[in-house]
Every structure is written in structure tokens, then in C-alpha cells.
Coordinates of C-alpha atoms and ligand atoms in Angstrom, one line a residue:
M28 CA 9.1 24.6 3.4
T29 CA 8.2 21.3 5.4
K30 CA 6.8 18.8 3.2
Y31 CA 3.8 16.5 4.8
V32 CA 3.2 13.1 3.3
T33 CA 0.2 10.7 4.3
T34 CA -0.8 7.2 3.9
P35 CA -4.6 6.6 4.1
I36 CA -5.8 6.0 7.5
Y37 CA -5.9 2.1 7.6
Y38 CA -9.2 0.7 8.5
V39 CA -9.1 -1.7 11.5
N40 CA -11.6 -4.5 10.0
D41 CA -8.6 -6.4 8.7
V42 CA -5.1 -7.1 9.7
P43 CA -2.3 -5.5 7.5
H44 CA -1.9 -7.1 3.8
I45 CA 0.5 -6.3 1.1
G46 CA -1.5 -3.3 -0.4
H47 CA -1.2 -1.5 3.2
A48 CA 2.7 -2.1 2.9
Y49 CA 2.8 -1.1 -0.7
T50 CA 1.1 2.4 0.0
T51 CA 3.0 2.9 3.5
I52 CA 6.5 1.9 1.8
L53 CA 5.8 4.5 -1.2
C54 CA 5.1 7.2 1.4
D55 CA 8.4 6.2 3.2
M56 CA 10.1 6.4 -0.1
F57 CA 8.6 10.1 -0.6
K58 CA 9.6 11.1 2.7
R59 CA 13.4 9.8 2.3
Y60 CA 13.8 11.2 -1.2
Q61 CA 12.7 14.6 0.5
V62 CA 15.2 14.2 3.3
L63 CA 18.0 13.1 0.8
K64 CA 17.3 16.5 -1.0
G65 CA 17.8 18.1 2.2
N66 CA 14.1 19.1 2.7
E67 CA 12.1 18.7 6.1
C68 CA 9.4 15.9 5.5
V69 CA 6.8 15.0 8.2
L70 CA 5.2 11.3 7.6
L71 CA 1.7 10.7 9.0
T72 CA 0.0 7.3 9.1
G73 CA -2.4 5.7 11.4
T74 CA -5.7 3.8 11.7
D75 CA -9.3 4.4 11.2
E76 CA -11.4 2.7 13.9
H77 CA -15.0 3.8 13.8
G78 CA -18.2 2.5 12.0
Q79 CA -20.7 -0.1 11.9
K80 CA -18.3 -2.5 10.4
I81 CA -15.9 -2.4 13.2
E82 CA -18.8 -2.8 16.0
N83 CA -19.9 -5.8 13.8
S84 CA -16.4 -7.4 13.5
A85 CA -15.8 -6.9 17.4
K86 CA -19.0 -8.7 18.0
L87 CA -18.2 -11.4 15.7
K88 CA -14.8 -12.0 17.6
Q89 CA -16.5 -11.3 20.9
K90 CA -14.5 -8.6 22.0
S91 CA -15.3 -5.1 22.9
T92 CA -15.2 -2.7 20.2
Q93 CA -12.2 -0.7 21.6
E94 CA -10.2 -3.8 22.4
Y95 CA -10.6 -5.3 18.9
A96 CA -9.7 -1.8 17.7
D97 CA -6.7 -1.5 19.9
E98 CA -5.7 -5.3 18.8
I99 CA -5.7 -4.4 15.0
S100 CA -4.2 -0.8 15.3
F101 CA -1.2 -2.3 17.1
K102 CA -0.5 -4.9 14.5
F103 CA -0.3 -1.7 12.3
Q104 CA 2.0 0.1 14.3
N105 CA 4.1 -2.8 15.1
L106 CA 4.5 -3.9 11.5
W107 CA 5.7 -0.2 10.6
N108 CA 8.0 -0.4 13.3
N109 CA 9.3 -3.7 12.2
F110 CA 9.6 -2.5 8.7
G111 CA 11.6 0.7 10.0
I112 CA 9.1 3.1 8.3
A113 CA 10.1 6.5 9.4
Y114 CA 6.7 8.0 10.3
D115 CA 6.2 11.1 12.5
Y116 CA 2.8 10.8 13.5
F117 CA 0.7 7.5 13.9
V118 CA -2.9 9.0 14.5
R119 CA -5.9 6.8 15.9
T120 CA -9.5 8.2 15.3
T121 CA -10.3 6.7 18.8
D122 CA -7.5 9.3 20.3
K123 CA -8.8 12.2 22.4
Y124 CA -7.5 15.0 20.6
H125 CA -8.9 13.6 17.2
D126 CA -12.5 13.5 18.9
I127 CA -12.0 17.0 19.8
G128 CA -10.6 18.4 16.5
V129 CA -13.8 16.4 14.8
K130 CA -16.1 18.3 16.8
Y131 CA -14.7 21.5 16.3
A132 CA -14.5 20.9 12.6
F133 CA -18.3 20.1 12.6
E134 CA -18.8 23.0 14.7
E135 CA -16.9 25.4 12.2
M136 CA -18.7 23.8 9.2
Y137 CA -22.2 24.4 10.8
R138 CA -21.5 28.2 11.8
N139 CA -20.1 28.6 8.1
G140 CA -23.6 27.6 7.2
D141 CA -22.4 24.4 5.5
I142 CA -24.4 21.8 7.4
Y143 CA -28.1 21.4 7.6
K144 CA -30.5 18.6 9.2
G145 CA -32.7 16.7 6.4
H146 CA -33.6 13.1 5.5
Y147 CA -31.6 10.6 3.6
E148 CA -33.3 7.9 1.3
G149 CA -30.9 5.4 -0.3
N150 CA -29.2 2.0 0.0
Y151 CA -26.4 1.6 2.5
C152 CA -23.6 -0.7 2.0
I153 CA -22.1 -1.5 5.5
S154 CA -18.9 -3.0 4.1
C155 CA -18.0 0.4 2.6
E156 CA -19.8 2.7 5.1
T157 CA -21.5 4.4 2.2
F158 CA -24.9 5.3 0.9
F159 CA -25.7 4.9 -2.8
T160 CA -29.0 5.9 -4.9
K161 CA -31.0 3.5 -6.6
R162 CA -29.0 4.7 -9.8
Q163 CA -25.9 3.9 -8.6
L164 CA -26.7 0.1 -7.4
V165 CA -25.8 -2.9 -9.6
D166 CA -28.9 -5.1 -10.1
E167 CA -31.0 -2.6 -7.9
F168 CA -29.3 -4.2 -4.7
F169 CA -25.6 -4.5 -4.8
C170 CA -22.8 -2.2 -4.0
P171 CA -21.2 -0.6 -7.0
D172 CA -17.8 -0.6 -5.2
C173 CA -17.5 -4.1 -3.5
G174 CA -20.6 -6.3 -5.0
K175 CA -22.0 -7.0 -1.4
E176 CA -25.7 -6.6 -0.9
T177 CA -27.1 -3.4 0.5
T178 CA -29.8 -2.3 2.8
P179 CA -32.4 0.3 2.0
L180 CA -32.7 3.2 4.6
K181 CA -34.5 6.1 5.4
E182 CA -33.0 8.0 8.2
E183 CA -32.8 11.6 9.7
S184 CA -29.3 12.9 8.9
Y185 CA -27.2 16.0 8.8
F186 CA -25.8 17.1 5.4
F187 CA -22.8 18.7 4.1
R188 CA -23.4 21.5 1.4
L189 CA -21.1 19.7 -1.2
S190 CA -23.2 21.0 -4.0
K191 CA -22.0 24.5 -2.9
Y192 CA -18.5 23.6 -3.8
E193 CA -19.2 22.2 -7.0
N194 CA -17.8 25.2 -9.0
K195 CA -15.0 25.6 -6.4
L196 CA -13.5 22.2 -7.2
L197 CA -13.8 22.6 -10.8
E198 CA -12.0 25.8 -10.8
W199 CA -9.2 24.6 -8.2
Y200 CA -8.6 21.5 -10.7
K201 CA -8.5 24.1 -13.7
E202 CA -5.9 26.1 -12.1
N203 CA -4.0 23.0 -10.7
P204 CA -3.7 20.3 -13.3
N205 CA -1.1 18.4 -11.7
I206 CA -2.7 17.6 -8.3
I207 CA -4.0 14.3 -9.2
L208 CA -1.5 11.5 -10.6
P209 CA -2.1 9.4 -12.8
L210 CA -3.8 11.8 -15.2
H211 CA -6.6 9.4 -16.3
K212 CA -7.6 9.3 -12.9
K213 CA -8.0 13.0 -12.5
N214 CA -10.1 13.2 -15.5
E215 CA -12.6 10.4 -13.8
I216 CA -12.8 12.8 -10.9
I217 CA -13.5 15.9 -13.1
K218 CA -16.1 14.1 -15.0
F219 CA -17.9 13.0 -11.7
I220 CA -18.0 16.6 -10.2
E221 CA -19.3 17.7 -13.7
G222 CA -22.0 15.3 -13.4
G223 CA -23.4 17.4 -10.4
L224 CA -22.7 16.9 -6.7
S225 CA -25.3 16.0 -4.1
D226 CA -25.0 17.2 -0.7
L227 CA -23.5 14.7 1.6
S228 CA -24.9 12.8 4.5
I229 CA -22.5 13.2 7.3
T230 CA -24.0 11.6 10.3
R231 CA -25.3 8.2 10.9
S232 CA -27.8 6.9 13.5
G233 CA -28.5 3.5 14.6
F234 CA -25.2 2.5 16.0
K235 CA -22.8 4.2 18.6
W236 CA -19.3 3.4 17.5
G237 CA -18.3 6.9 16.3
I238 CA -17.6 10.3 17.1
S239 CA -20.6 12.1 18.8
L240 CA -22.1 15.6 17.6
P241 CA -20.4 18.6 19.4
P242 CA -22.7 19.7 22.4
F243 CA -24.1 22.7 20.9
V244 CA -26.0 20.7 18.4
N245 CA -27.9 19.0 21.6
D246 CA -28.5 15.8 19.3
D247 CA -27.2 12.7 20.7
K248 CA -29.2 10.3 18.2
H249 CA -26.3 10.9 15.5
I250 CA -22.8 10.1 15.3
I251 CA -20.4 11.7 12.7
Y252 CA -20.1 9.5 9.3
V253 CA -16.9 7.7 9.4
W254 CA -15.2 9.3 6.4
L255 CA -15.5 12.8 7.6
D256 CA -14.1 11.7 10.9
A257 CA -11.1 9.7 8.9
L258 CA -10.3 12.6 6.7
L259 CA -9.9 14.7 9.5
S260 CA -7.3 12.5 11.0
Y261 CA -4.7 14.3 8.5
I262 CA -4.9 17.3 10.5
T263 CA -6.0 16.6 14.0
P264 CA -2.8 15.3 15.0
L265 CA -1.1 18.7 13.8
G266 CA -3.3 20.5 16.5
F267 CA -6.2 21.6 14.4
G268 CA -9.2 22.1 16.8
N269 CA -6.8 21.8 19.9
D270 CA -4.9 24.8 21.4
N271 CA -1.6 23.4 22.1
L272 CA 1.1 22.2 19.8
N273 CA 0.1 23.6 16.8
K274 CA 2.1 22.2 13.9
M275 CA -0.6 23.0 11.3
Y276 CA 1.7 24.8 9.0
F277 CA 3.0 21.2 7.8
F278 CA -0.5 21.2 5.9
N279 CA 0.8 23.9 3.7
D280 CA 2.5 21.3 1.5
A281 CA 0.7 18.1 1.9
T282 CA 0.8 15.2 -0.3
H283 CA -1.8 12.2 0.1
F284 CA -1.0 8.7 -1.2
V285 CA -4.5 6.6 -1.7
G286 CA -5.7 3.5 -3.3
K287 CA -7.5 4.2 -6.5
D288 CA -10.7 2.9 -4.6
I289 CA -10.8 5.9 -2.2
L290 CA -9.7 8.6 -4.6
R291 CA -13.1 10.2 -4.6
F292 CA -13.1 10.6 -1.0
H293 CA -9.9 12.4 -1.3
A294 CA -10.2 14.5 -4.5
I295 CA -13.8 15.7 -3.8
Y296 CA -15.1 15.4 -0.2
W297 CA -11.8 16.2 1.4
P298 CA -10.8 19.5 -0.4
A299 CA -14.6 20.6 -0.2
F300 CA -14.3 20.2 3.6
L301 CA -11.1 22.0 3.9
M302 CA -12.6 24.7 1.5
S303 CA -15.6 25.1 4.2
L304 CA -12.8 25.3 6.9
N305 CA -10.8 27.8 5.2
L306 CA -7.8 25.6 5.0
P307 CA -5.1 25.1 2.9
L308 CA -5.7 22.5 0.0
P309 CA -3.6 19.2 -0.6
K310 CA -0.8 19.7 -3.4
K311 CA -0.6 16.2 -4.6
I312 CA -3.2 13.3 -4.6
Y313 CA -1.3 10.1 -5.8
A314 CA -3.7 7.2 -6.4
H315 CA -1.9 3.9 -6.8
G316 CA -3.2 0.7 -8.2
W317 CA -4.1 -2.8 -6.5
W318 CA -2.1 -5.9 -6.3
T319 CA -3.3 -9.0 -7.5
R320 CA -1.8 -12.5 -6.6
D321 CA -0.6 -14.8 -9.5
G322 CA -3.1 -13.0 -11.7
A323 CA -6.1 -13.4 -9.2
K324 CA -7.5 -10.7 -7.1
M325 CA -6.7 -10.9 -3.6
S326 CA -9.7 -11.3 -1.1
K327 CA -10.4 -12.5 2.2
S328 CA -13.2 -14.7 1.3
V329 CA -10.8 -16.4 -1.3
G330 CA -8.0 -16.7 1.1
N331 CA -5.2 -15.6 -1.2
V332 CA -4.2 -12.5 0.9
I333 CA -0.5 -11.9 1.3
N334 CA 1.0 -11.2 4.5
P335 CA 3.8 -8.6 4.0
E336 CA 5.3 -9.6 7.2
E337 CA 6.0 -13.1 5.8
I338 CA 7.4 -11.9 2.6
A339 CA 9.8 -9.5 4.2
N340 CA 10.8 -12.5 6.7
T341 CA 11.2 -14.9 3.8
Y342 CA 12.9 -12.9 1.2
G343 CA 14.1 -9.6 3.2
L344 CA 12.4 -6.6 3.8
E345 CA 14.5 -4.5 1.3
N346 CA 14.0 -7.1 -1.6
M347 CA 10.4 -6.6 -0.9
R348 CA 10.7 -2.9 -1.1
Y349 CA 12.7 -3.2 -4.3
F350 CA 10.2 -5.5 -5.8
L351 CA 7.0 -3.5 -4.9
I352 CA 8.4 -0.3 -6.3
R353 CA 10.3 -1.5 -9.1
E354 CA 7.8 -4.0 -10.4
V355 CA 4.6 -2.0 -11.4
P356 CA 4.6 1.6 -12.7
F357 CA 2.8 3.9 -10.2
G358 CA -1.1 4.1 -10.7
Q359 CA -1.3 0.8 -12.3
D360 CA -2.5 -2.7 -10.8
G361 CA 0.5 -5.1 -10.2
D362 CA 0.8 -8.6 -9.7
F363 CA 2.5 -10.2 -6.9
S364 CA 4.1 -13.4 -7.5
R365 CA 7.1 -15.0 -5.5
K366 CA 8.7 -16.2 -8.7
A367 CA 8.8 -12.7 -9.9
L368 CA 10.2 -11.3 -6.7
I369 CA 12.9 -14.0 -6.6
E370 CA 13.9 -13.1 -10.4
R371 CA 14.1 -9.5 -9.8
S372 CA 16.2 -10.0 -6.5
N373 CA 18.6 -12.4 -8.0
S374 CA 19.2 -10.8 -11.1
E375 CA 19.0 -7.0 -10.2
L376 CA 19.8 -6.9 -6.6
S377 CA 22.4 -9.9 -6.2
D378 CA 24.1 -10.1 -9.8
T379 CA 24.2 -6.5 -10.7
L380 CA 24.4 -4.2 -7.5
G381 CA 25.8 -6.7 -4.7
N382 CA 28.2 -8.2 -7.2
L383 CA 29.3 -5.0 -8.2
L384 CA 30.2 -4.1 -4.6
S385 CA 32.0 -7.5 -4.1
R386 CA 34.0 -7.1 -7.3
L387 CA 35.2 -3.4 -6.1
L388 CA 36.2 -4.8 -2.5
G389 CA 37.7 -7.9 -3.8
M390 CA 40.1 -6.1 -6.2
G391 CA 40.5 -3.1 -4.1
E392 CA 42.0 -5.3 -1.4
K393 CA 43.8 -7.6 -3.8
Y394 CA 45.4 -4.8 -5.6
F395 CA 45.8 -1.7 -3.1
N396 CA 44.9 -2.9 0.1
L397 CA 41.5 -1.3 0.4
T398 CA 42.8 2.4 -0.4
I399 CA 42.3 3.6 -3.9
E400 CA 43.1 6.7 -5.2
S401 CA 43.0 8.5 -8.7
N402 CA 43.4 12.2 -10.3
N403 CA 43.0 11.6 -13.8
F404 CA 39.9 9.8 -15.4
D405 CA 40.6 10.6 -18.9
Y406 CA 40.3 7.2 -20.4
L407 CA 36.9 6.9 -18.9
K408 CA 35.5 10.1 -20.1
N409 CA 32.6 8.4 -22.4
E410 CA 31.3 6.2 -19.2
I411 CA 31.6 9.3 -16.9
D412 CA 29.4 11.5 -19.4
E413 CA 27.2 8.7 -19.9
V414 CA 26.4 8.3 -16.1
A415 CA 26.1 11.9 -15.6
I416 CA 23.2 12.2 -18.1
I417 CA 21.6 9.2 -16.5
I418 CA 21.6 10.8 -13.0
E419 CA 20.6 14.1 -14.1
S420 CA 17.4 12.5 -15.7
L421 CA 16.4 10.7 -12.5
E422 CA 14.8 13.8 -10.5
Y423 CA 12.0 14.0 -13.3
Y424 CA 10.9 10.5 -12.6
M425 CA 10.8 11.0 -8.6
E426 CA 9.1 14.4 -9.0
N427 CA 6.6 12.8 -11.3
M428 CA 5.9 9.7 -9.1
M429 CA 7.5 7.1 -11.7
P430 CA 9.7 5.3 -9.1
N431 CA 9.8 2.2 -11.2
R432 CA 11.4 4.3 -13.8
Y433 CA 13.6 5.9 -11.5
L434 CA 15.1 2.4 -10.5
E435 CA 15.2 1.4 -14.2
E436 CA 17.4 4.2 -15.1
L437 CA 19.4 4.0 -12.0
W438 CA 20.4 0.3 -12.7
K439 CA 21.8 1.6 -15.9
I440 CA 24.7 3.1 -14.0
F441 CA 25.2 -0.1 -12.3
N442 CA 25.3 -2.0 -15.5
I443 CA 28.0 0.6 -17.0
A444 CA 30.3 0.2 -14.0
N445 CA 30.0 -3.6 -14.5
L446 CA 30.5 -3.4 -18.1
S447 CA 33.6 -1.1 -17.6
I448 CA 35.4 -3.7 -15.5
T449 CA 34.6 -6.4 -18.4
K450 CA 35.7 -4.3 -21.0
Y451 CA 38.8 -2.8 -19.5
A452 CA 39.7 -6.1 -17.5
P453 CA 41.8 -4.9 -14.5
W454 CA 43.4 -8.2 -13.9
D455 CA 45.0 -8.1 -17.3
M456 CA 46.1 -4.2 -17.0
M457 CA 47.9 -5.6 -13.5
K458 CA 49.9 -8.0 -15.4
E459 CA 50.8 -5.0 -17.8
Q460 CA 51.8 -3.3 -14.9
K461 CA 49.2 -0.4 -15.8
V462 CA 48.5 0.1 -12.0
D463 CA 47.4 3.7 -12.2
D464 CA 44.9 2.8 -14.7
V465 CA 43.5 -0.1 -12.4
A466 CA 43.1 2.3 -9.7
T467 CA 41.5 4.9 -11.9
L468 CA 38.9 2.2 -12.8
L469 CA 38.1 1.0 -9.3
V470 CA 37.8 4.7 -8.3
F471 CA 35.3 5.4 -11.1
V472 CA 33.4 2.3 -9.9
A473 CA 33.5 3.6 -6.5
N474 CA 31.9 6.6 -7.5
I475 CA 29.4 5.1 -9.3
L476 CA 28.4 3.1 -6.3
A477 CA 28.5 6.3 -4.0
K478 CA 26.4 8.3 -6.3
G479 CA 24.1 5.0 -6.8
S480 CA 23.9 4.1 -2.8
L481 CA 22.8 7.7 -2.1
L482 CA 20.1 7.8 -4.9
L483 CA 19.1 4.5 -3.6
Y484 CA 18.2 5.6 -0.2
P485 CA 14.6 6.4 -0.6
I486 CA 14.0 2.9 -1.8
L487 CA 16.6 0.7 0.0
P488 CA 17.3 2.8 2.9
N489 CA 19.5 0.1 5.0
S490 CA 21.3 -1.4 2.1
S491 CA 22.1 2.1 0.7
K492 CA 23.8 3.0 4.0
E493 CA 25.5 -0.4 4.2
I494 CA 27.1 0.5 0.6
M495 CA 28.0 3.9 1.9
K496 CA 29.5 2.5 5.0
S497 CA 32.0 0.4 3.0
L498 CA 33.0 3.3 0.6
G499 CA 33.6 5.6 3.4
V500 CA 30.7 8.0 2.2
D501 CA 27.6 9.7 3.7
F502 CA 24.8 12.2 3.2
S503 CA 27.1 15.0 3.2
H504 CA 28.7 14.1 0.0
Y505 CA 25.1 14.4 -1.7
N506 CA 25.7 18.3 -2.9
K507 CA 29.3 17.5 -4.2
I508 CA 28.8 14.0 -6.0
I509 CA 25.1 14.3 -7.1
L510 CA 24.2 18.1 -7.5
D511 CA 27.7 19.3 -8.7
N512 CA 28.3 15.8 -10.5
E513 CA 31.8 15.6 -9.1
L514 CA 34.0 12.6 -8.5
I515 CA 35.7 11.5 -5.4
N516 CA 39.4 10.9 -5.8
T517 CA 40.1 8.6 -2.9
F518 CA 38.4 5.8 -1.1
K519 CA 39.3 3.9 2.0
L520 CA 37.1 0.9 1.5
T521 CA 35.9 -1.3 4.2
K522 CA 34.7 -5.0 3.6
I523 CA 31.2 -5.8 4.4
P524 CA 29.3 -9.1 4.3
P525 CA 27.8 -9.7 0.5
L526 CA 24.5 -7.7 -0.1
F527 CA 21.5 -9.5 -1.2
P528 CA 22.7 -13.3 -1.2
K529 CA 20.8 -15.1 -3.6
I530 CA 17.4 -16.6 -2.8
E531 CA 17.6 -20.3 -3.2
K532 CA 14.1 -22.2 -3.6
P533 CA 14.4 -24.7 -0.7
A534 CA 15.2 -22.1 1.8
I535 CA 11.8 -20.3 0.8
E536 CA 9.7 -23.6 1.2
T537 CA 11.0 -24.2 4.7
N538 CA 10.5 -20.7 5.7
I539 CA 6.9 -20.3 4.6
N540 CA 5.8 -23.3 6.6
K541 CA 7.6 -22.1 9.8
I542 CA 6.2 -18.5 9.3
N543 CA 2.7 -18.7 8.2
L544 CA 1.1 -20.0 11.5
K545 CA -2.2 -18.7 12.4
D546 CA -3.1 -17.7 16.0
E547 CA -3.8 -20.0 18.6
I548 CA -7.4 -21.2 19.1
N549 CA -9.2 -23.4 21.6
I550 CA -11.3 -26.7 21.1
K551 CA -14.4 -24.4 21.8
Q552 CA -13.8 -22.0 18.9
F553 CA -12.8 -24.8 16.6
D554 CA -16.0 -26.5 17.5
K555 CA -18.1 -23.7 16.1
I556 CA -17.1 -24.6 12.7
D557 CA -19.4 -27.0 10.9
I558 CA -17.1 -28.8 8.1
R559 CA -19.3 -31.1 6.1
V560 CA -18.6 -33.7 3.3
G561 CA -20.8 -32.8 -0.2
K562 CA -20.7 -34.1 -3.5
I563 CA -20.1 -31.4 -6.2
L564 CA -23.2 -31.7 -8.6
E565 CA -22.2 -28.8 -10.9
A566 CA -19.6 -26.4 -11.3
K567 CA -19.6 -23.1 -13.5
R568 CA -17.4 -20.2 -14.1
I569 CA -18.6 -16.9 -13.1
E570 CA -18.6 -14.2 -15.8
K571 CA -16.2 -11.4 -15.4
S572 CA -14.2 -13.3 -12.8
N573 CA -10.9 -15.1 -13.7
N574 CA -10.7 -17.2 -10.7
L575 CA -14.2 -18.0 -9.4
L576 CA -16.3 -21.0 -9.8
V577 CA -19.8 -21.3 -8.4
L578 CA -20.5 -24.8 -7.1
N579 CA -23.6 -26.8 -6.6
I580 CA -23.2 -29.4 -3.8
D581 CA -25.1 -31.8 -2.2
F582 CA -24.6 -32.5 1.5
G583 CA -27.1 -35.3 1.7
E584 CA -30.9 -35.4 2.9
S585 CA -30.7 -33.5 6.2
I586 CA -28.7 -30.5 4.9
G587 CA -29.7 -30.6 1.2
T588 CA -27.8 -28.6 -1.7
R589 CA -26.0 -25.6 -1.2
Q590 CA -24.3 -23.0 -3.6
I591 CA -20.9 -22.1 -2.7
V592 CA -18.5 -19.7 -4.6
S593 CA -14.7 -20.6 -4.4
G594 CA -11.8 -19.1 -5.9
I595 CA -10.3 -22.3 -7.6
A596 CA -10.9 -21.7 -11.3
N597 CA -7.4 -21.2 -12.2
F598 CA -6.8 -24.5 -10.9
Y599 CA -9.8 -26.6 -12.0
K600 CA -11.8 -26.9 -15.2
P601 CA -15.5 -26.9 -14.0
E602 CA -16.1 -30.2 -16.0
N603 CA -13.6 -31.8 -14.2
I604 CA -14.7 -31.6 -10.7
N605 CA -18.5 -32.9 -11.3
G606 CA -19.0 -35.7 -8.6
V607 CA -16.1 -35.0 -6.3
L608 CA -16.4 -35.4 -3.0
A609 CA -15.3 -32.0 -1.2
C610 CA -15.2 -30.6 2.2
A611 CA -16.8 -27.4 3.3
I612 CA -17.8 -24.8 6.2
I613 CA -21.4 -25.0 5.9
N614 CA -22.5 -22.4 8.9
L615 CA -20.4 -19.5 7.4
K616 CA -22.8 -16.5 7.1
P617 CA -24.0 -16.4 3.5
S618 CA -22.6 -13.5 1.3
K619 CA -22.7 -12.4 -2.0
I620 CA -19.1 -12.5 -4.0
M621 CA -19.4 -10.5 -7.3
G622 CA -23.2 -10.4 -6.9
V623 CA -23.6 -14.5 -6.7
L624 CA -24.9 -15.9 -3.5
S625 CA -22.4 -18.1 -1.5
Q626 CA -23.7 -20.5 1.4
G627 CA -20.4 -21.7 2.8
M628 CA -16.6 -22.1 2.0
I629 CA -14.8 -25.0 0.2
L630 CA -11.7 -26.3 1.8
T631 CA -8.6 -26.2 -0.2
T632 CA -4.7 -27.0 0.3
E633 CA -2.4 -24.4 -0.7
D634 CA 1.2 -25.4 -1.5
S635 CA 4.1 -22.5 -1.1
K636 CA 3.3 -21.3 -4.7
G637 CA -0.1 -20.4 -4.0
N638 CA -1.5 -23.5 -6.0
L639 CA -4.9 -24.7 -4.5
S640 CA -6.5 -28.1 -4.5
L641 CA -9.6 -29.4 -3.5
L642 CA -9.6 -31.1 0.0
S643 CA -11.3 -34.4 -0.9
V644 CA -12.5 -37.8 1.2
Y645 CA -13.2 -41.3 -0.1
S646 CA -16.0 -41.7 -2.5
N647 CA -17.8 -44.1 -0.2
T648 CA -18.2 -41.2 2.7
E649 CA -21.8 -40.8 3.4
L650 CA -22.9 -37.1 2.2
G651 CA -23.0 -34.6 5.3
S652 CA -20.5 -36.6 7.2
K653 CA -19.0 -34.3 9.9
I654 CA -15.4 -33.3 9.9
G655 CA -13.6 -32.5 12.9
Ligands
ZN78 ZN1 -19.7 -1.9 -0.7

């Protein structure tokens, strides 16, 4: 059967960051693993482009909404192309076939008696595009998901009878206990359903950027809720609701990868919608964790978001792929640090794997003119058995979405190869004229690299092909050397440039400065930014936050005192910055960060290691002075 795997459909209110890259690379790994095993696998990704937040972001950038959505959607598509992601579908929720499919789904659900018109009363979070009841809000006003202030709203709305599917969903999870991984996330979802499901508002009014209701409803006041719209993008590219190109059978074996923050939409709403449409339900829903940066949460307002393209350009695409998958157990939060990436690259990729291949090619050339042959591996029997046991264990880790363990185990076979070279010392055996034993050792090492490179293909597709090329093996060897655990007797080696050169520190720093430039702006755009000098009167930590300080800053008589939240707590003790003359943007729209009002943004410098320092001026500068 054809496997189908999807990334979430990325929301275009922001450019791609490391979290997007992580999910997409995981899906790419999933697909390549299936392909390696000989299964057909189709990968879908795309962009979610509707909703009030997009309309607002476009206005801020003084662009038409479509123009703005196009721009960001292309950034995603370009990035996946540059990263060599093996996607088959790139869906955009502004595509025509999608519009047709969503209207068709609405009509089907309506005719099945699952949609009715009513009133909704609640608080709306624009940022999350979600309604919350009073009970769900934090401190009566704030969004439980993102912490921003919500708006009270009463409006006419169409509802989906989610309540009707409460028992069906519970039964489904009971019969299929392994759909959601990690397991503790499944338990949260079951608890949520058991707590009672209310019907779901699936339309919005008051803005226009979305899919209108199908003509038969005859109601142009409403547009379709962005989540119903977005979830359906998993099936509209397969022809759902359209007459032609029906590839809907891909959906019979679907795996969704999602961030843990959007699991509820995928594990409750989505299967309920599918039940209403009489469609197959997903086979797996994998929820991954979040990335922090050097211990701090990444956010646009703090300005510590990591650009995956810069990381790939600086350290190598495959080094980044390896780090993201190896560093963190699937489902847990992980910390992204350049230092950790460099350490893993240098020790595991360069020293263990790259060096093993160089040793093989070097000795193969020196002793055997690149052709190595052996039929009798008796003296290496223990090592060969050990390698076989490890390789047999690997499938379990990939099937249960533990790719970090998969890599950890796989590296053991490379270690066995390196250790056996040290142990048997082929250079000494050559002196003793044991030429056949040396050939056997090298053929054994070449077999480990052949097996290892095939098994690495899902994670490091390019390097694994390079290794295969130098050994003269390809995917057609999979059955023989992986499934049947046999050894190849003859290798004709080809020399290739060293894989995974060591990452040196100076090279990193110059690269960062070159690559991390922002888009060009004109003087008019810069003029809109009002930067002033202010004196920090008081700084306090924000409870529950590791990296945020709330600052009280005096900008002089004409402006007065402002409260500004800044992500500098890891770099300054609050008591040490009282009295500092800092620079701040004071015309930034006020926002709540972790429920605390912030009326501007403090300027800091950031070095290549992510260390922040306050930008400060001489102590005799007048408060409120303009900077520009
Ligand atoms: Zn929110």
C-alpha cells in the first residue's frame, strides 16, 4: 500500500524557522525510510494562507493579502527545494482546487446533518485564530495557548456537531491505541475528549480573507474557519471534491507529523471531520516537541529565532539534519545550540564516520590498488555477529518513531569498524605478510560502511549516496546486505573528497556575518521607527520565564515612563542594569508577553554565539533623545 505522510500546512504569518525545518526534515526522513524499504510513499507539505492574522500582517506590510501570502509561501517552497526535501505535493490553501474541495466538504457535512447555524459567545484570540470560553482563559482575558490578550465576541456562526463524535472518537482510540505518539500526548487527548466536546464554530464573519460558504447555503456574511480550511488541505490535492486526478487512495495509510501545540486539531477535530465525510482516518499522528535556543524559548518578539537556511549554509545541510534528529528524543523539547551542533558534527560525523571511510580508502589504495576481496571472514566472526544484532534492532526504533535511538545504535557499527582497525592493526599485519587477513579486514569495514550508508539514507541522503558511490554499492543491495544480512565479497573502491570536514570556529563567525543580512529597506521605512534614549529605573524578572525581564524606563518629560519586556534575563542581573541609558523603539504596537504589558522594544546587540548586550549611550545624553 502507498504510504502518505504530511507536514503541517505552515501558516504564512512568518518566514520559515528552525521548527518548520525540523518537522519537514522528519517527514522527509519518514518518506526516505519507506522508499529504502521498497514502499511507495507520498509526501505533502504546503502553506496555510487564510485568516484574520494574515489579513492584518499584509496590511502592516502595506501589501495586498494575496501578494503577501505569495511572498511567504514562495519562501517556504524555495527553502524545501534548496534543502532537497522529497515532497510530492505543495498545497496552498489559496489554490483553486482547494477552494472547490473545502466547499464540497462543507456541503457534505451539512447534508449529513453535522452543520447548523447558531450563535457563538466567547473570547477570540486573533493570534491563534481560536475561540475560548471564559473558563479556558488565563486571568479572564489572556489566551491559554499564546498568552496574548483576547477579544470578547458574540457572533452568528455555523457549528459542526463535534459533540456527536465524542463516543466515536473514544472508541476509535480504544481500538487503535498506537495512533498518537508520544503516548503521554495520547492520554492528554483522551482526557480532553472525556471532559466533553462542545460543538465547534466553523465559520467566521467580520473579515473576508478566507473561503466563502458554498452557494447553496446562500449566506455571504461568513467565511470558513481557517482550521477546517487548513485540515482539508491534506486531501484536496489528492482530488477530494474535484472530479479529476483522484489520488484519494493515498489517504488510506496517512501519517501526520504535527507540533505538540496543534495536536488537538489533528487528533480531535480532524478525525471527527473525516468521520462526518465517511473518509478513512489517519493511521498515525506524531507530535514533536519545540526547540529552544541556548536554553531560551524562541520567539519573534525576543528576536532569537533561528533561520534554518543560515544554519545549513554555515554548517552544512546534512550536519544540520543529523543534529536535529540525533540531538533530541522525538516528542521532547530540544535545545538548539551551535556549540552542540559543532561538537556532534566533529566527533560523530567527522571523527567516526568520515574518518572511517578515509581510512578504508587510504589503506585500500595503498595495499590493494582500490580493489579488495575476501571469502573467509572467520577471524572476525564476533564482530560480524555483533553488527548483525545491532542492524536487526534498528527497524524497531524507526517504526516507533525513535530516530535518535536509531542513529545512536547505527553509530555503534561504525565504532566497531574503527575499533577493529585499531585492534588488528593492518599496518602490522602487512609487515607480517598477512595480506589476506588485511584484505578481509578491509572488506569487513567496507561491508559495515555499505550497510551503514544504506541505513543512513533517510537521515543523510546526500552523504549516504556519496559513501555508496565510493564503495560501488547502491539501493539494489538492500535485500542482500540488510534483509538477508549477507556480506559482499569484492569491492572496487573509488576515492572521494573527505566527507564532513571538521567545522572550525573562525569559519563559522565570518559566515554568520555574511549570511545573516536582512532585506533591504528604504529611508522612509526606517524613518517610521522611533528609537529613543531612556534610563532604566527598575528591572524585574518575570515569574515563570527564564529569559524575560520587565523594565521600567524613563524617556524624559515629553514621553514619560514606559514598561518594556525584554529577553535579556540570561545576560543581566536585574539589579545591575538600574540607571543604564538604553535605546528602545517606542512606537512598536504594545503587546502582552507572558501576560505582561510591553510598550516597546529594547535594542540589544547579538554576537555569533547568541549573547545579547544592551545597546547603551553616554551618560550625559538627554533622556528622550532621538536615534537615527
Ligand atoms: Zn492565542
